[in-house]
Amino acid sequence: MDSLGIDVLFKGTNFLRLLQGLWVSVEISLIAVVLSIILGLVVGMLMTLNNPFLKTILKVYLEVVRIMPQMVLLFIVYFGTTRVFGWEVSAEASAIIVFTFWGTAEMGDLVRGSIKSIPVIQFESAMALGFNKVQTYFYIIFPQTIRRLIPLSINLITRMIKTTSLVLMIGIVEVLKVAQQIIEANRNSSPNAAFGVFAVVFLLYFIVCWPISRLATYLEKRWE
Amino acid sequence: MELLKVTHLHKEFGQNTVLNDINLSVEKGEVVVIIGPSGCGKSTFLRCLNGLEEIQGGVITISGLPVEAGKRDITKLRQKIGMVFQSYELFPHKTVLENIILAPTKVQKRDKEEATKEAIELLDKVGLVDKKDYYPRQLSGGQKQRVAIVRALLMHPEVILFDEVTAALDPEMVHEVLETMIALAKAGSTMLIVTHEMAFAKAIADRIIFIDKGDIVEETRDVKEFFIEPKTERAKKFLKTFAYE
């Protein structure tokens, strides 16, 4: 059997560079995921209100996010706005904006579904005890919503982490880009590096996403 | 002393009139039992009293203050009106004790220790003090309903509304809940009770109100007489449905 081409990772600082690239991916996803959860709670709550104007706007927003490929959104924010509006948005900021824009819409829809699945009479029982609207959401509805949300949002969060690989298209040097660079630089000395390096990238993504799904399983069990 | 007053209450859902010109006055300490066929509007009536339903006409007052759904003050008024639901509606993510002290500490801003102390006293009275750290899903229906009653009581309401509180319970659990309510009535609580348990109604009521098709058809303080010989034909017919020859 030919060499797997993993050896290139032990040359120089290659492996360290790969980890640094991973950190870029994780950092972008982490910020975007946290912002998406917070904003998604708000958007999801707004979606359940019976305001026709808000409902329409949020529906359009959700559809836009679902229809548009994330890469197109990245290009619009990073390349598009610079010329048209003269905004100097860095690649990292563009990535965070796009991923938050996406995550908020989808998280909002998950939150909406979770809130809707809580029986109306839970709201009424809280109101009958004298809770006002804000207190009802804060003490009674949101804690129950979040418990229902965990299994649903894990899928979204891991999808967001995986999709950050697109940001190499706007020049961000994240884990996949570093992997490519390493492979290119060693094309002659280790022609098999593509297999080994990408396999390690796969492992790295796994190491990031797996604990999240373990945490979800743990929380689900605890809150059962 | 007049605690609750309803004048010319009118309630409709779209084109459907559910309650038509209801007038009622309840004294402090009185136990009023509302009976009537399914869909007659008795549960809706209770829900109007704490502003869970908007009304289309008439005035409801509690200790002289008007109950208006959707108004800012409604949360203050609701603290004076306890309500217990058919399906208990405990908060599933909180323990028994947390369920009970949540509203007193967060809504009324009472001291947590003092509220906990009172909660435990009341739980002891209904025989559930050993369940204080359980979650609702670990309790039987009858236990949940007694917790729901304690939760309503801890707000120190001036009147408590009971909306078919035993309708979802197994027969042997009905008894434990009704015993709790009779103890409350004896202690002088003002209660409005919607129920299908006629024997219980007879035992607890100071006054019976019979509602049919959105109207108060018969109203009497002579509770015994009502169950032997009601004055109206409609009440007679209704009571007959509970008797088996």
XYZ file of C-alpha atoms in Angstrom:
469
model
C 0.000 0.000 0.000
C 1.129 3.500 -0.773
C 1.805 6.006 1.982
C -1.326 7.675 3.395
C 0.437 11.020 3.207
C -0.077 11.921 6.850
C 3.660 12.435 7.285
C 3.543 15.952 5.795
C 1.695 17.123 8.893
C 4.794 16.444 10.940
C 6.982 18.620 8.726
C 7.767 22.025 10.190
C 4.775 23.696 11.820
C 2.218 22.158 9.480
C 0.090 20.543 12.159
C 0.112 23.676 14.296
C -0.997 25.702 11.268
C -3.823 23.259 10.692
C -4.958 23.706 14.312
C -4.753 27.474 13.937
C -6.956 27.150 10.856
C -9.367 25.041 12.869
C -9.495 27.741 15.517
C -10.509 30.286 12.856
C -13.401 28.026 11.836
C -14.408 27.403 15.435
C -14.175 31.073 16.352
C -16.426 32.155 13.488
C -18.963 29.412 14.206
C -18.890 30.018 17.943
C -19.626 33.723 17.657
C -22.275 33.148 14.988
C -23.939 30.318 16.924
C -24.114 32.305 20.181
C -25.511 35.359 18.389
C -27.963 33.158 16.483
C -29.283 31.572 19.667
C -29.859 34.918 21.367
C -31.366 36.628 18.323
C -33.226 33.454 17.358
C -35.057 33.456 20.705
C -36.238 36.996 20.048
C -37.127 36.363 16.391
C -38.886 33.107 17.287
C -40.977 34.883 19.894
C -41.858 37.629 17.407
C -42.919 34.936 14.937
C -45.533 33.662 17.405
C -47.137 37.086 17.871
C -50.223 37.661 15.798
C -48.973 40.773 14.095
C -49.591 40.390 10.326
C -46.908 42.921 9.368
C -44.190 41.268 11.472
C -45.322 37.835 10.341
C -44.922 38.717 6.657
C -41.509 40.305 7.120
C -40.188 37.362 9.111
C -41.615 34.884 6.631
C -39.833 36.639 3.763
C -36.639 36.706 5.837
C -36.841 32.974 6.529
C -37.547 32.167 2.881
C -34.631 34.296 1.693
C -32.288 32.457 4.016
C -33.613 29.081 2.943
C -33.431 29.799 -0.767
C -30.118 31.668 -0.961
C -26.987 29.542 -0.971
C -24.800 30.670 1.926
C -21.978 31.328 -0.531
C -24.066 33.868 -2.436
C -24.813 35.652 0.830
C -21.102 35.673 1.648
C -20.265 37.164 -1.749
C -22.962 39.830 -1.458
C -21.805 40.941 1.986
C -18.063 40.718 1.354
C -17.666 41.796 -2.291
C -21.021 43.465 -2.983
C -21.276 45.963 -0.181
C -17.750 47.295 -0.616
C -18.485 48.799 -4.036
C -22.147 49.723 -3.652
C -22.219 51.105 -0.120
C -18.498 51.698 0.317
C -18.449 49.529 3.463
C -15.094 48.122 4.477
C -16.272 44.862 6.011
C -13.480 42.443 6.848
C -13.781 38.855 5.652
C -14.206 37.571 9.221
C -16.909 40.120 9.984
C -18.693 39.255 6.725
C -18.613 35.593 7.629
C -20.017 36.262 11.101
C -22.743 38.521 9.668
C -23.799 35.929 7.098
C -23.750 32.978 9.470
C -25.649 34.919 12.114
C -28.185 36.072 9.504
C -28.681 32.453 8.499
C -28.593 30.984 12.000
C -31.003 33.546 13.440
C -33.638 32.751 10.815
C -33.427 28.998 11.232
C -33.087 29.164 15.008
C -36.041 31.562 15.077
C -38.129 29.032 13.193
C -37.110 26.275 15.641
C -37.946 28.545 18.578
C -41.304 29.370 17.009
C -42.087 25.673 16.678
C -41.032 24.985 20.264
C -43.100 27.848 21.671
C -46.115 26.750 19.619
C -45.778 23.228 20.989
C -46.281 24.497 24.548
C -50.004 24.300 25.356
C -51.799 27.662 25.474
C -53.099 26.768 28.914
C -49.530 26.949 30.292
C -49.567 30.647 29.364
C -53.011 30.969 30.952
C -52.001 29.215 34.118
C -49.057 31.610 34.448
C -51.257 34.619 33.748
C -53.832 33.396 36.279
C -51.054 33.547 38.891
C -50.491 37.200 38.064
C -47.391 36.904 35.870
C -47.188 39.603 33.210
C -46.208 38.789 29.610
C -42.471 39.282 30.066
C -42.354 37.256 33.287
C -44.451 34.497 31.695
C -41.953 34.137 28.854
C -38.931 34.461 31.091
C -39.902 32.072 33.904
C -42.312 29.649 32.256
C -42.212 29.594 28.477
C -38.511 30.078 27.613
C -37.177 27.460 30.049
C -39.559 24.917 28.525
C -38.792 26.135 25.009
C -35.048 25.707 25.485
C -35.506 22.140 26.698
C -37.462 21.299 23.567
C -35.022 23.233 21.438
C -31.805 21.407 22.345
C -32.189 18.330 20.116
C -33.462 20.450 17.209
C -30.764 23.082 17.388
C -27.864 20.630 17.547
C -28.471 19.767 13.933
C -28.397 23.447 13.000
C -25.270 24.198 15.049
C -23.252 21.348 13.537
C -24.457 22.374 10.083
C -23.240 25.905 10.764
C -19.833 24.647 11.891
C -19.467 22.483 8.794
C -20.583 25.246 6.474
C -17.899 27.633 7.734
C -15.657 25.772 5.281
C -17.201 28.089 2.661
C -15.431 31.119 4.090
C -12.234 30.134 2.313
C -14.020 31.493 -0.768
C -13.735 35.030 0.603
C -10.106 34.610 1.498
C -10.276 33.480 5.113
C -7.554 30.993 5.904
C -9.458 28.430 7.938
C -8.747 24.761 8.442
C -9.665 23.604 4.956
C -7.632 26.346 3.301
C -4.586 25.497 5.411
C -5.020 21.867 4.431
C -5.034 22.829 0.762
C -1.933 24.962 1.206
C -0.083 22.121 2.913
C -1.049 19.698 0.154
C -0.055 22.146 -2.600
C 3.297 22.912 -1.007
C 4.163 19.219 -0.725
C 2.832 18.113 -4.073
C 6.166 16.696 -5.229
C 7.526 15.287 -1.998
C 4.241 13.659 -0.803
C 1.812 13.254 -3.675
C -0.512 11.238 -1.422
C -0.948 14.075 1.098
C -4.471 14.887 -0.149
C -5.803 11.735 1.446
C -4.006 11.968 4.772
C -4.451 15.684 5.322
C -8.132 15.774 4.435
C -8.693 12.708 6.593
C -7.167 14.584 9.505
C -9.394 17.584 8.692
C -12.351 15.242 8.824
C -11.207 14.043 12.241
C -10.809 17.622 13.453
C -14.376 18.503 12.446
C -15.520 15.371 14.202
C -13.666 16.314 17.380
C -15.395 19.714 17.364
C -18.926 18.504 16.601
C -19.049 15.303 18.598
C -18.881 16.874 22.091
C -21.777 19.139 21.100
C -24.014 16.220 20.318
C -22.830 14.444 23.502
C -23.723 17.546 25.511
C -27.154 17.591 23.884
C -27.762 13.965 24.813
C -26.665 14.680 28.363
C -28.962 17.714 28.705
C -31.862 15.838 27.174
C -31.450 13.078 29.747
C -31.079 15.506 32.633
C -34.155 17.518 31.671
C -36.269 14.536 30.765
C -69.368 41.984 52.330
C -69.677 41.814 48.592
C -66.498 40.513 47.032
C -67.346 39.739 43.445
C -70.006 41.419 41.370
C -71.003 40.627 37.811
C -73.582 42.776 36.052
C -75.014 42.235 32.587
C -72.075 40.103 31.492
C -72.234 39.341 27.809
C -69.733 37.086 26.056
C -69.638 35.863 22.496
C -67.232 33.933 20.295
C -67.710 35.459 16.863
C -71.408 35.060 16.080
C -71.993 32.668 18.974
C -73.366 34.101 22.178
C -71.863 32.065 24.979
C -73.061 34.034 28.001
C -76.070 36.246 27.934
C -76.730 38.951 30.526
C -75.291 37.158 33.544
C -75.746 38.861 36.911
C -74.159 37.539 40.060
C -72.982 38.817 43.390
C -70.761 36.758 45.681
C -70.187 37.491 49.348
C -66.920 36.974 51.166
C -66.687 33.409 52.471
C -69.383 32.106 50.184
C -69.033 28.868 48.221
C -70.873 29.070 44.932
C -71.162 25.945 42.796
C -71.958 26.358 39.135
C -73.456 23.391 37.339
C -74.942 22.825 33.922
C -74.632 20.694 30.823
C -71.394 20.576 28.801
C -70.962 23.611 26.601
C -73.391 25.721 28.613
C -70.768 28.398 29.203
C -69.888 27.711 32.843
C -66.140 27.321 32.264
C -66.104 30.372 30.006
C -67.830 32.274 32.802
C -65.013 31.450 35.225
C -62.395 32.442 32.641
C -64.095 35.811 32.196
C -63.822 36.458 35.927
C -60.004 36.656 35.880
C -59.749 38.216 32.457
C -58.586 35.157 30.540
C -61.483 35.884 28.193
C -62.460 39.280 26.886
C -66.075 40.174 27.426
C -68.293 42.025 24.996
C -70.560 43.666 27.530
C -71.208 44.190 31.220
C -68.971 44.799 34.210
C -67.079 42.439 36.528
C -65.636 43.820 39.756
C -63.507 42.220 42.445
C -63.528 44.176 45.719
C -64.830 47.106 43.729
C -62.070 47.022 41.064
C -63.091 46.320 37.461
C -61.701 43.216 35.719
C -60.755 44.140 32.180
C -58.866 41.677 29.984
C -55.845 43.166 28.252
C -55.464 46.073 30.693
C -52.176 46.602 32.448
C -53.738 46.331 35.914
C -55.094 42.886 35.184
C -51.984 41.223 36.602
C -52.610 42.931 39.958
C -56.219 41.808 39.986
C -55.347 38.258 39.049
C -53.284 37.994 42.217
C -56.562 38.401 44.125
C -58.225 35.660 42.058
C -56.780 32.171 42.299
C -57.597 29.680 39.596
C -57.243 25.905 39.461
C -57.558 24.195 36.080
C -58.906 20.820 35.043
C -55.502 19.802 33.658
C -53.555 21.116 36.734
C -51.063 23.054 34.576
C -48.133 22.759 36.926
C -44.920 23.995 35.333
C -43.152 20.798 34.201
C -39.617 22.190 34.511
C -40.018 23.130 38.188
C -40.277 20.982 41.289
C -43.394 20.990 43.444
C -41.929 23.551 45.822
C -40.603 25.749 42.995
C -44.014 25.632 41.318
C -45.637 26.863 44.489
C -43.262 29.683 45.427
C -42.529 30.987 41.905
C -45.408 33.445 41.693
C -45.258 34.621 45.329
C -41.527 35.387 45.054
C -41.421 36.730 41.486
C -44.809 38.415 41.159
C -45.471 39.503 44.718
C -41.744 39.842 45.549
C -42.201 38.042 48.835
C -39.283 36.744 50.835
C -38.244 33.319 49.563
C -37.739 31.794 52.994
C -41.072 33.005 54.271
C -42.854 31.744 51.116
C -41.090 28.380 51.381
C -42.110 28.050 55.016
C -45.732 28.722 54.188
C -45.606 26.397 51.174
C -44.342 23.563 53.338
C -47.051 24.175 55.929
C -49.727 24.014 53.249
C -48.182 20.961 51.592
C -48.237 19.301 54.981
C -51.956 20.032 55.285
C -52.696 18.314 51.979
C -50.366 15.426 52.845
C -47.715 16.106 50.212
C -44.823 17.566 52.146
C -42.633 14.550 51.338
C -43.142 15.265 47.626
C -41.841 18.826 47.733
C -38.739 18.124 45.640
C -40.503 15.908 43.098
C -41.203 17.005 39.562
C -44.855 17.109 38.426
C -44.375 14.110 36.126
C -43.541 11.988 39.189
C -46.917 12.699 40.811
C -50.359 11.187 40.316
C -53.181 13.317 38.928
C -54.738 13.806 42.351
C -51.395 14.851 43.826
C -50.785 17.306 40.988
C -54.182 18.844 41.511
C -53.569 19.285 45.250
C -50.249 20.948 44.452
C -52.077 23.242 42.004
C -54.519 24.182 44.779
C -51.660 24.942 47.177
C -49.981 26.999 44.451
C -53.139 29.088 44.058
C -53.523 29.458 47.841
C -50.016 30.757 48.419
C -50.888 33.917 46.518
C -53.467 34.636 49.259
C -56.285 35.167 46.790
C -59.581 36.683 47.910
C -61.526 34.262 45.765
C -60.542 30.983 44.118
C -62.021 29.654 40.884
C -62.110 25.885 40.362
C -62.684 24.811 36.774
C -63.797 21.154 36.748
C -60.780 20.262 38.822
C -61.657 16.586 39.178
C -62.819 15.924 35.613
C -59.479 14.447 34.528
C -58.963 12.295 37.617
C -59.498 8.637 38.403
C -62.438 8.117 40.807
C -60.296 7.297 43.827
C -58.250 10.455 43.309
C -61.335 12.632 43.001
C -62.002 12.079 46.664
C -58.638 13.379 47.922
C -59.006 16.575 45.914
C -62.576 17.188 47.013
C -61.609 16.637 50.659
C -58.988 19.346 50.263
C -61.586 21.717 48.840
C -64.111 21.013 51.582
C -61.417 21.807 54.157
C -60.808 25.128 52.366
C -64.508 25.942 52.355
C -64.711 25.220 56.090
C -61.759 27.543 56.665
C -63.801 30.381 55.163
C -62.390 30.710 51.644
C -64.529 32.314 48.977
C -64.868 29.805 46.164
C -66.529 29.535 42.784
C -66.637 25.944 41.636
C -67.593 24.485 38.291
C -68.151 20.757 38.677
C -69.955 17.681 37.455
C -69.755 15.963 40.849
C -73.297 16.405 42.142
C -72.757 14.770 45.527
C -69.798 17.061 46.079
C -71.795 20.097 44.951
C -74.485 19.231 47.462
C -71.916 18.854 50.255
C -69.913 22.024 49.675
C -72.254 24.622 48.160
C -73.744 27.600 49.968
C -75.420 28.444 46.717
C -76.118 26.578 43.503
C -76.200 28.260 40.128
C -77.555 26.296 37.226
C -76.516 27.613 33.822
C -77.922 26.416 30.526
C -77.258 27.873 27.074
C -75.526 30.939 28.477
C -78.277 31.908 30.935
C -78.579 31.499 34.671
C -81.681 29.331 34.698
C -81.906 28.673 38.395
C -80.141 30.095 41.411
C -80.779 29.056 44.984
C -79.342 29.062 48.483
C -81.567 26.176 49.395
C -79.080 23.596 48.187
C -80.776 20.504 49.613
C -84.083 21.425 48.100
C -82.486 22.026 44.695
C -81.220 18.460 44.478
C -84.563 17.014 45.622
C -86.958 19.249 43.770
C -85.493 21.908 41.437
C -87.907 24.660 40.459
C -87.239 24.713 36.729
C -87.935 21.988 34.221
C -84.498 22.349 32.657
C -82.723 21.772 35.973
C -84.940 18.769 36.643
C -84.048 17.298 33.283
C -80.350 17.951 33.862
C -80.285 16.343 37.296
C -82.088 13.303 35.949
C -79.150 12.563 33.676
C -77.107 11.773 36.803
C -79.590 9.229 38.185
C -79.782 5.624 37.080
C -82.987 3.725 37.707
